[in-house]
Short mmCIF file of C-alpha atoms and ligand atoms in Angstrom, two decimals:
data_model
loop_
_atom_site.label_atom_id
_atom_site.label_comp_id
_atom_site.label_asym_id
_atom_site.label_seq_id
_atom_site.Cartn_x
_atom_site.Cartn_y
_atom_site.Cartn_z
CA MET A 1 -21.81 12.24 -3.25
CA GLN A 2 -22.99 9.51 -0.87
CA LEU A 3 -20.13 7.18 0.09
CA LYS A 4 -19.99 4.18 2.38
CA ILE A 5 -16.59 3.33 3.82
CA GLY A 6 -15.74 0.31 5.93
CA VAL A 7 -13.21 1.10 8.66
CA ILE A 8 -10.84 -1.44 10.15
CA LYS A 9 -8.94 0.28 12.91
CA GLY A 10 -6.54 -2.61 13.29
CA ASP A 11 -3.94 -3.26 15.96
CA GLY A 12 -0.97 -1.44 17.47
CA ILE A 13 -0.83 2.11 16.12
CA GLY A 14 -3.77 1.29 13.78
CA PRO A 15 -6.55 3.03 15.78
CA GLU A 16 -4.43 6.19 16.24
CA ILE A 17 -3.52 6.60 12.58
CA VAL A 18 -6.98 5.65 11.29
CA ALA A 19 -8.54 8.28 13.58
CA GLU A 20 -6.46 10.96 11.83
CA ALA A 21 -7.41 9.69 8.37
CA ILE A 22 -11.10 9.83 9.33
CA LYS A 23 -10.63 13.32 10.69
CA VAL A 24 -9.21 14.36 7.31
CA LEU A 25 -12.04 12.60 5.43
CA ARG A 26 -14.60 14.41 7.60
CA ARG A 27 -12.97 17.68 6.67
CA ILE A 28 -13.16 16.73 2.99
CA GLU A 29 -16.84 15.88 3.50
CA GLN A 30 -17.56 19.32 4.93
CA VAL A 31 -15.47 21.31 2.53
CA TYR A 32 -16.47 19.51 -0.68
CA ASN A 33 -19.98 18.69 0.43
CA HIS A 34 -20.06 14.89 0.44
CA ASN A 35 -21.85 12.52 2.73
CA ILE A 36 -19.72 9.67 4.02
CA THR A 37 -20.97 6.93 6.33
CA TYR A 38 -18.48 4.79 8.22
CA GLU A 39 -19.04 1.14 9.07
CA SER A 40 -16.71 -0.29 11.70
CA LEU A 41 -15.29 -3.72 10.82
CA LEU A 42 -13.01 -6.13 12.67
CA LEU A 43 -9.89 -7.77 11.26
CA GLY A 44 -6.62 -9.10 12.65
CA GLY A 45 -5.75 -9.13 16.34
CA ALA A 46 -8.79 -7.10 17.34
CA SER A 47 -10.99 -9.70 15.64
CA ILE A 48 -9.18 -12.56 17.41
CA ASP A 49 -9.82 -10.85 20.75
CA ALA A 50 -13.50 -10.20 20.00
CA CYS A 51 -14.47 -13.25 17.93
CA GLY A 52 -11.68 -15.83 18.29
CA VAL A 53 -10.66 -15.66 14.61
CA PRO A 54 -8.74 -13.01 12.62
CA LEU A 55 -11.50 -12.63 10.00
CA THR A 56 -15.19 -13.53 10.32
CA GLU A 57 -17.70 -14.17 7.53
CA GLU A 58 -19.57 -11.18 8.91
CA THR A 59 -16.61 -8.84 8.22
CA VAL A 60 -16.30 -10.14 4.65
CA PHE A 61 -20.06 -9.75 4.15
CA GLN A 62 -20.11 -6.20 5.54
CA ALA A 63 -16.97 -5.20 3.61
CA LYS A 64 -18.59 -6.29 0.35
CA LYS A 65 -21.47 -3.92 1.08
CA CYS A 66 -19.10 -0.95 1.38
CA ASP A 67 -17.70 1.04 -1.56
CA GLY A 68 -14.21 0.76 -0.13
CA VAL A 69 -12.44 -0.14 3.11
CA LEU A 70 -9.89 1.94 5.00
CA MET A 71 -7.61 -0.02 7.26
CA GLY A 72 -4.94 0.65 9.87
CA SER A 73 -2.18 -1.87 10.22
CA ILE A 74 -2.76 -5.22 11.86
CA GLY A 75 -0.72 -7.67 13.96
CA GLY A 76 1.40 -7.50 17.08
CA ASP A 77 4.86 -8.34 18.33
CA PRO A 78 5.45 -12.00 17.43
CA ASN A 79 7.80 -12.36 20.41
CA SER A 80 5.37 -11.23 23.06
CA SER A 81 1.80 -11.20 21.76
CA ALA A 82 -0.48 -14.12 22.63
CA TRP A 83 -1.84 -14.00 19.06
CA TYR A 84 1.37 -15.67 17.91
CA GLN A 85 0.86 -18.66 20.20
CA LEU A 86 -2.03 -19.59 17.89
CA GLU A 87 -1.75 -21.81 14.81
CA PRO A 88 -0.41 -19.79 11.81
CA ASP A 89 -3.79 -19.75 10.07
CA ARG A 90 -5.44 -18.21 13.14
CA ARG A 91 -2.96 -15.33 13.51
CA PRO A 92 -3.70 -11.68 12.55
CA GLU A 93 -1.87 -11.79 9.18
CA ALA A 94 -3.91 -14.81 8.08
CA GLY A 95 -7.02 -12.64 8.38
CA LEU A 96 -5.55 -10.03 6.06
CA LEU A 97 -4.52 -12.61 3.46
CA LYS A 98 -7.97 -14.19 3.56
CA MET A 99 -9.58 -10.78 3.17
CA ARG A 100 -7.43 -10.05 0.08
CA LYS A 101 -8.41 -13.39 -1.43
CA GLU A 102 -12.14 -13.25 -0.54
CA LEU A 103 -12.46 -9.77 -2.07
CA ASN A 104 -10.24 -10.68 -5.03
CA LEU A 105 -7.90 -7.74 -4.37
CA PHE A 106 -5.24 -8.81 -6.85
CA ALA A 107 -3.78 -5.40 -7.67
CA ASN A 108 -1.72 -3.76 -4.96
CA LEU A 109 -0.52 -0.25 -5.75
CA ARG A 110 2.25 1.16 -3.60
CA PRO A 111 3.50 4.59 -4.64
CA ALA A 112 6.91 5.66 -3.36
CA PHE A 113 7.69 9.33 -3.79
CA LEU A 114 10.40 11.46 -2.24
CA TYR A 115 8.95 14.74 -1.00
CA PRO A 116 11.50 17.49 -1.66
CA ALA A 117 10.98 18.61 1.95
CA LEU A 118 12.05 15.17 3.19
CA LYS A 119 15.34 14.87 1.36
CA ASN A 120 17.12 14.99 4.70
CA ALA A 121 15.24 11.95 5.95
CA CYS A 122 16.22 9.92 2.86
CA PRO A 123 19.01 7.51 3.83
CA LEU A 124 20.56 7.59 0.35
CA ARG A 125 23.61 9.64 -0.64
CA GLU A 126 22.89 13.31 -1.13
CA GLU A 127 23.45 13.34 -4.90
CA ILE A 128 20.96 10.47 -5.29
CA ALA A 129 18.38 12.03 -2.96
CA ASN A 130 18.74 15.34 -4.78
CA GLN A 131 17.49 13.76 -7.98
CA GLY A 132 14.29 12.69 -6.20
CA PHE A 133 12.15 9.77 -7.35
CA ASP A 134 8.53 8.96 -8.01
CA MET A 135 7.59 5.33 -8.60
CA MET A 136 4.55 3.11 -8.38
CA ILE A 137 5.00 -0.49 -7.34
CA VAL A 138 2.27 -2.68 -8.80
CA ARG A 139 2.37 -5.88 -6.78
CA GLU A 140 0.33 -8.99 -7.61
CA LEU A 141 -1.49 -9.70 -4.35
CA THR A 142 -3.54 -12.89 -4.50
CA GLY A 143 -1.19 -15.46 -6.00
CA GLY A 144 2.29 -16.89 -5.69
CA LEU A 145 3.95 -18.15 -2.54
CA TYR A 146 1.42 -16.44 -0.30
CA PHE A 147 -1.44 -18.62 -1.46
CA GLY A 148 0.19 -21.94 -2.42
CA LYS A 149 -0.13 -25.08 -0.31
CA ARG A 150 2.30 -25.33 2.57
CA SER A 151 3.31 -28.10 4.90
CA THR A 152 5.88 -29.08 7.45
CA GLU A 153 6.37 -32.80 7.79
CA VAL A 154 8.97 -35.44 8.38
CA ILE A 155 10.11 -36.88 5.06
CA ASN A 156 12.62 -39.74 5.20
CA GLY A 157 13.24 -38.93 8.83
CA VAL A 158 14.03 -35.25 8.10
CA LEU A 159 11.79 -32.37 9.14
CA THR A 160 10.90 -30.68 5.84
CA ALA A 161 8.92 -27.53 5.04
CA LYS A 162 7.31 -26.81 1.67
CA ASP A 163 5.73 -23.67 0.20
CA GLU A 164 4.21 -23.89 -3.25
CA LEU A 165 4.68 -21.03 -5.75
CA ILE A 166 1.99 -21.11 -8.42
CA TYR A 167 1.10 -18.52 -11.05
CA GLN A 168 -1.52 -18.96 -13.73
CA GLU A 169 -1.25 -17.00 -16.95
CA ASN A 170 -4.54 -15.16 -16.37
CA GLU A 171 -3.31 -13.95 -12.97
CA ILE A 172 -0.20 -12.52 -14.61
CA ARG A 173 -2.13 -11.04 -17.51
CA ARG A 174 -4.60 -9.03 -15.41
CA ILE A 175 -1.92 -7.47 -13.20
CA ALA A 176 0.25 -6.69 -16.23
CA ILE A 177 -2.69 -4.89 -17.85
CA ARG A 178 -3.11 -2.82 -14.68
CA ALA A 179 0.57 -1.89 -14.68
CA PHE A 180 0.57 -0.80 -18.34
CA GLU A 181 -2.63 1.20 -17.86
CA ILE A 182 -1.09 3.00 -14.88
CA ALA A 183 2.17 3.63 -16.75
CA ARG A 184 0.21 5.29 -19.56
CA LYS A 185 -1.03 7.89 -17.09
CA ARG A 186 2.47 8.39 -15.67
CA ARG A 187 5.82 8.50 -17.44
CA GLY A 188 5.13 5.53 -19.73
CA LYS A 189 7.68 3.03 -18.34
CA VAL A 190 7.17 -0.41 -16.84
CA CYS A 191 9.96 -2.39 -15.23
CA SER A 192 8.79 -5.97 -14.76
CA VAL A 193 10.72 -7.72 -12.01
CA ASP A 194 11.26 -11.48 -11.85
CA LYS A 195 13.84 -14.19 -11.21
CA VAL A 196 13.83 -15.65 -14.69
CA ASN A 197 17.31 -17.15 -14.30
CA VAL A 198 15.97 -19.56 -11.66
CA LEU A 199 12.18 -19.87 -11.48
CA ASP A 200 9.66 -21.38 -13.90
CA SER A 201 6.99 -19.07 -12.52
CA SER A 202 9.22 -16.15 -13.54
CA ARG A 203 9.66 -17.55 -17.05
CA LEU A 204 5.87 -17.63 -17.43
CA TRP A 205 5.68 -14.16 -15.87
CA ARG A 206 8.10 -12.71 -18.41
CA LYS A 207 6.39 -14.45 -21.34
CA ILE A 208 2.90 -13.17 -20.42
CA VAL A 209 4.08 -9.64 -19.57
CA THR A 210 5.83 -9.47 -22.96
CA GLU A 211 2.64 -10.65 -24.68
CA VAL A 212 0.48 -8.05 -22.90
CA HIS A 213 3.01 -5.39 -23.86
CA SER A 214 2.09 -5.84 -27.53
CA ASP A 215 -1.16 -3.99 -26.73
CA TYR A 216 0.78 -1.17 -25.05
CA LEU A 217 3.62 -0.38 -27.39
CA ASP A 218 3.46 3.28 -26.37
CA VAL A 219 4.77 2.13 -22.97
CA VAL A 220 8.45 1.17 -22.63
CA LEU A 221 8.88 -2.28 -21.07
CA GLU A 222 12.05 -3.39 -19.35
CA HIS A 223 12.65 -6.68 -17.50
CA MET A 224 14.86 -6.82 -14.44
CA LEU A 225 15.98 -9.57 -12.08
CA VAL A 226 14.76 -9.03 -8.55
CA ASP A 227 18.22 -9.00 -6.95
CA ASN A 228 19.36 -6.36 -9.43
CA CYS A 229 16.18 -4.37 -8.78
CA ALA A 230 16.88 -4.36 -5.03
CA MET A 231 20.26 -2.84 -5.89
CA GLN A 232 19.01 -0.33 -8.48
CA LEU A 233 16.42 0.96 -6.01
CA VAL A 234 19.16 2.36 -3.81
CA LYS A 235 21.56 3.19 -6.62
CA ASN A 236 19.32 4.91 -9.11
CA PRO A 237 15.72 5.19 -7.85
CA ALA A 238 14.93 8.11 -10.19
CA ASP A 239 15.01 5.66 -13.10
CA PHE A 240 11.88 3.78 -12.03
CA ASP A 241 8.35 4.70 -13.06
CA VAL A 242 6.10 1.63 -12.67
CA ILE A 243 7.54 -1.54 -11.12
CA LEU A 244 5.45 -4.61 -11.90
CA THR A 245 6.11 -7.70 -9.85
CA GLU A 246 4.74 -10.82 -8.19
CA ASN A 247 3.50 -11.06 -4.62
CA MET A 248 6.60 -11.95 -2.59
CA PHE A 249 9.06 -9.81 -4.55
CA GLY A 250 6.60 -6.91 -4.29
CA ASP A 251 6.37 -7.33 -0.53
CA ILE A 252 10.12 -7.05 -0.14
CA LEU A 253 10.79 -4.35 -2.74
CA SER A 254 7.99 -2.14 -1.44
CA ASP A 255 9.50 -2.05 2.05
CA GLU A 256 12.81 -1.08 0.49
CA ALA A 257 11.17 1.60 -1.64
CA SER A 258 9.31 2.98 1.35
CA MET A 259 12.44 3.26 3.44
CA ILE A 260 14.18 5.45 0.87
CA THR A 261 11.24 7.89 1.04
CA GLY A 262 12.45 8.67 4.55
CA SER A 263 10.08 6.56 6.59
CA ILE A 264 7.76 3.61 6.14
CA GLY A 265 5.18 5.85 7.82
CA MET A 266 4.86 7.81 4.54
CA LEU A 267 3.79 5.03 2.19
CA PRO A 268 0.12 4.39 1.38
CA SER A 269 -1.32 1.48 -0.57
CA ALA A 270 -4.41 0.45 -2.47
CA SER A 271 -5.49 -3.14 -3.04
CA LEU A 272 -8.01 -3.27 -5.85
CA ASN A 273 -10.25 -5.84 -7.51
CA GLU A 274 -11.52 -5.87 -11.12
CA SER A 275 -14.00 -3.10 -10.38
CA LYS A 276 -13.69 0.03 -8.26
CA PHE A 277 -13.67 -1.65 -4.86
CA GLY A 278 -10.48 -1.31 -2.85
CA LEU A 279 -8.91 -1.89 0.54
CA TYR A 280 -6.66 1.01 1.47
CA GLU A 281 -3.97 0.71 4.09
CA PRO A 282 -0.55 2.07 5.03
CA SER A 283 2.23 -0.18 3.75
CA GLY A 284 3.91 -0.25 7.13
CA GLY A 285 3.22 -2.51 10.07
CA SER A 286 1.33 -1.96 13.32
CA ALA A 287 4.46 -0.83 15.22
CA PRO A 288 3.39 -2.31 18.58
CA ASP A 289 6.50 -0.78 20.21
CA ILE A 290 5.07 2.73 19.85
CA ALA A 291 1.35 1.92 20.05
CA GLY A 292 -0.60 4.18 22.39
CA LEU A 293 2.16 6.79 22.62
CA GLY A 294 0.49 9.12 20.13
CA ILE A 295 3.69 9.60 18.14
CA ALA A 296 3.03 7.47 15.05
CA ASN A 297 3.12 9.11 11.63
CA PRO A 298 -0.47 9.18 10.26
CA ILE A 299 0.57 10.36 6.76
CA ALA A 300 0.61 6.91 5.11
CA THR A 301 -2.94 6.27 6.28
CA ILE A 302 -4.12 9.73 5.28
CA LEU A 303 -2.55 9.23 1.83
CA SER A 304 -4.33 5.86 1.67
CA ALA A 305 -7.62 7.68 2.23
CA ALA A 306 -6.66 10.01 -0.63
CA MET A 307 -6.02 6.97 -2.85
CA MET A 308 -9.51 5.73 -1.96
CA LEU A 309 -11.04 9.01 -3.07
CA ARG A 310 -9.13 8.75 -6.35
CA TYR A 311 -9.44 5.07 -7.28
CA THR A 312 -12.78 4.05 -5.76
CA PHE A 313 -14.74 7.29 -5.95
CA ASP A 314 -13.05 9.10 -8.87
CA LEU A 315 -12.76 12.21 -6.68
CA GLU A 316 -9.49 13.44 -8.14
CA GLN A 317 -9.75 16.98 -6.84
CA GLU A 318 -10.43 15.86 -3.27
CA ALA A 319 -7.58 13.34 -3.42
CA ALA A 320 -5.23 16.00 -4.72
CA ALA A 321 -6.37 18.41 -1.98
CA ILE A 322 -5.21 15.94 0.66
CA GLU A 323 -1.91 15.37 -1.12
CA THR A 324 -1.31 19.10 -1.51
CA ALA A 325 -2.14 19.65 2.17
CA ILE A 326 0.48 17.06 3.13
CA THR A 327 3.10 18.62 0.87
CA GLU A 328 2.35 22.01 2.47
CA VAL A 329 2.56 20.66 6.01
CA LEU A 330 5.95 19.13 5.28
CA LYS A 331 7.12 22.31 3.60
CA ALA A 332 6.05 24.27 6.67
CA GLY A 333 8.40 22.06 8.70
CA TYR A 334 6.01 19.86 10.69
CA ARG A 335 7.41 16.40 11.39
CA THR A 336 6.45 13.36 13.41
CA ILE A 337 9.40 11.78 15.18
CA ASP A 338 10.16 9.20 12.44
CA ILE A 339 10.93 11.97 9.91
CA MET A 340 12.23 14.56 12.36
CA SER A 341 15.41 16.42 11.52
CA GLU A 342 17.23 19.49 12.82
CA GLU A 343 15.33 22.75 13.10
CA LYS A 344 11.98 21.19 12.25
CA ILE A 345 8.84 21.33 14.36
CA GLN A 346 8.10 18.03 16.06
CA VAL A 347 4.42 17.16 16.32
CA ASN A 348 2.47 14.16 17.54
CA THR A 349 -0.04 12.05 15.60
CA VAL A 350 -3.07 14.22 16.39
CA GLN A 351 -1.26 17.49 15.70
CA MET A 352 -0.10 16.19 12.32
CA GLY A 353 -3.73 15.34 11.45
CA ASP A 354 -4.83 18.82 12.57
CA GLU A 355 -2.19 20.60 10.48
CA ILE A 356 -3.25 18.62 7.39
CA CYS A 357 -6.96 19.41 8.00
CA LYS A 358 -6.23 23.13 8.28
CA ARG A 359 -4.56 23.17 4.87
CA ILE A 360 -7.38 21.30 3.14
CA GLU A 361 -9.64 24.31 3.55
CA LYS A 362 -6.87 26.53 2.25
CA THR A 363 -6.48 24.41 -0.91
CA TYR A 364 -10.23 24.48 -1.41
CA ARG A 365 -10.34 28.27 -1.15
CA MET A 366 -7.49 28.55 -3.63
CA GLU A 367 -9.37 26.34 -6.12
CA ARG A 368 -12.38 28.67 -6.11
C1 LIG B 1 2.28 -6.15 3.55
C2 LIG B 1 2.51 -6.96 4.79
C3 LIG B 1 1.74 -8.27 4.65
C4 LIG B 1 2.27 -8.99 3.42
C5 LIG B 1 1.81 -9.17 5.90
C6 LIG B 1 1.29 -8.45 7.12
C7 LIG B 1 1.11 -10.48 5.70
O1 LIG B 1 3.87 -7.17 4.98
O2 LIG B 1 1.11 -5.78 3.30
O3 LIG B 1 3.25 -5.84 2.86
O4 LIG B 1 3.29 -9.68 3.51
O5 LIG B 1 1.66 -8.85 2.36
MG1 LIG B 2 5.13 -6.16 3.60
#
């Protein structure tokens, strides 16, 4: 297969973790006989440094010509980076939000899975960790508070900030459909998360999700308030299958879900539009404090590349080969520092990528 992938290395640890994901993709290319071309694109801090803005028209144009885009994390330390002296709409994060909107990437999938080998890294009580968990957060990504009008002005002599939270029924409907479709291929459960006891947008959310459910009666639908969900995630994570939620709640809950997997460095994500196009990135940030040290965990980015093979290219076997390789590497005891525990073998970013590559060939040989 001939594939064209856009690559945004990003800021902080971004270039280091993306390099490992590309190494793994090159191995997949060789072993499974594909031909991938890589187009380098700029976004975030690197784009500000090179072009003065966090996202150029050129990047959007080039990204649209790719089948999918693989991205490292973007942004820097708000307390020390010059990027944060700029107006908010010229900062690195603004570039990412604009990219999501321009490419209509409304469906953000964030799987959170506890590898049996990483039970020790899970901060939850042993009896909870022992049950394991496997959930998929489906976060609406192009609406809500993130994209409403905002302002800070003096009203009646008082400095006042406003952020508008808008949801249209069609925006809720299309993400709900995605969540039900995904649940059908998993354990058939959707938990829709809102704040219906306070917000009008949540009342519309619940109404539309309930309507969409009538086409998916084989899937079990439950509604949950977001504050309760935050609690249930640490109390009983095994109960969740698909979590469907709006943009801001999804941002917060997905960080929580990632932390209980042992490290935010384990969690991939896919941001998809109506068709097969997707932007794939680790859920974690750019970790400027450890950038350049070669110790970052590349697994989230490598898993994001696997998601790209699955969702954009329909290459299920190749995606599964990467996932199996990662499971094997963890089973064999290799750990980057963020998931290190007693008696395990500590490796750096590059070594982790190498160990995963080695096991891809092994999986391939076993398949034959
Ligand atoms: C994420 C990030 C972004 C978000 C930031 C960088 C704007 O936290 O992808 O979860 O809030 O969506
Ligand atoms: Mg976030």
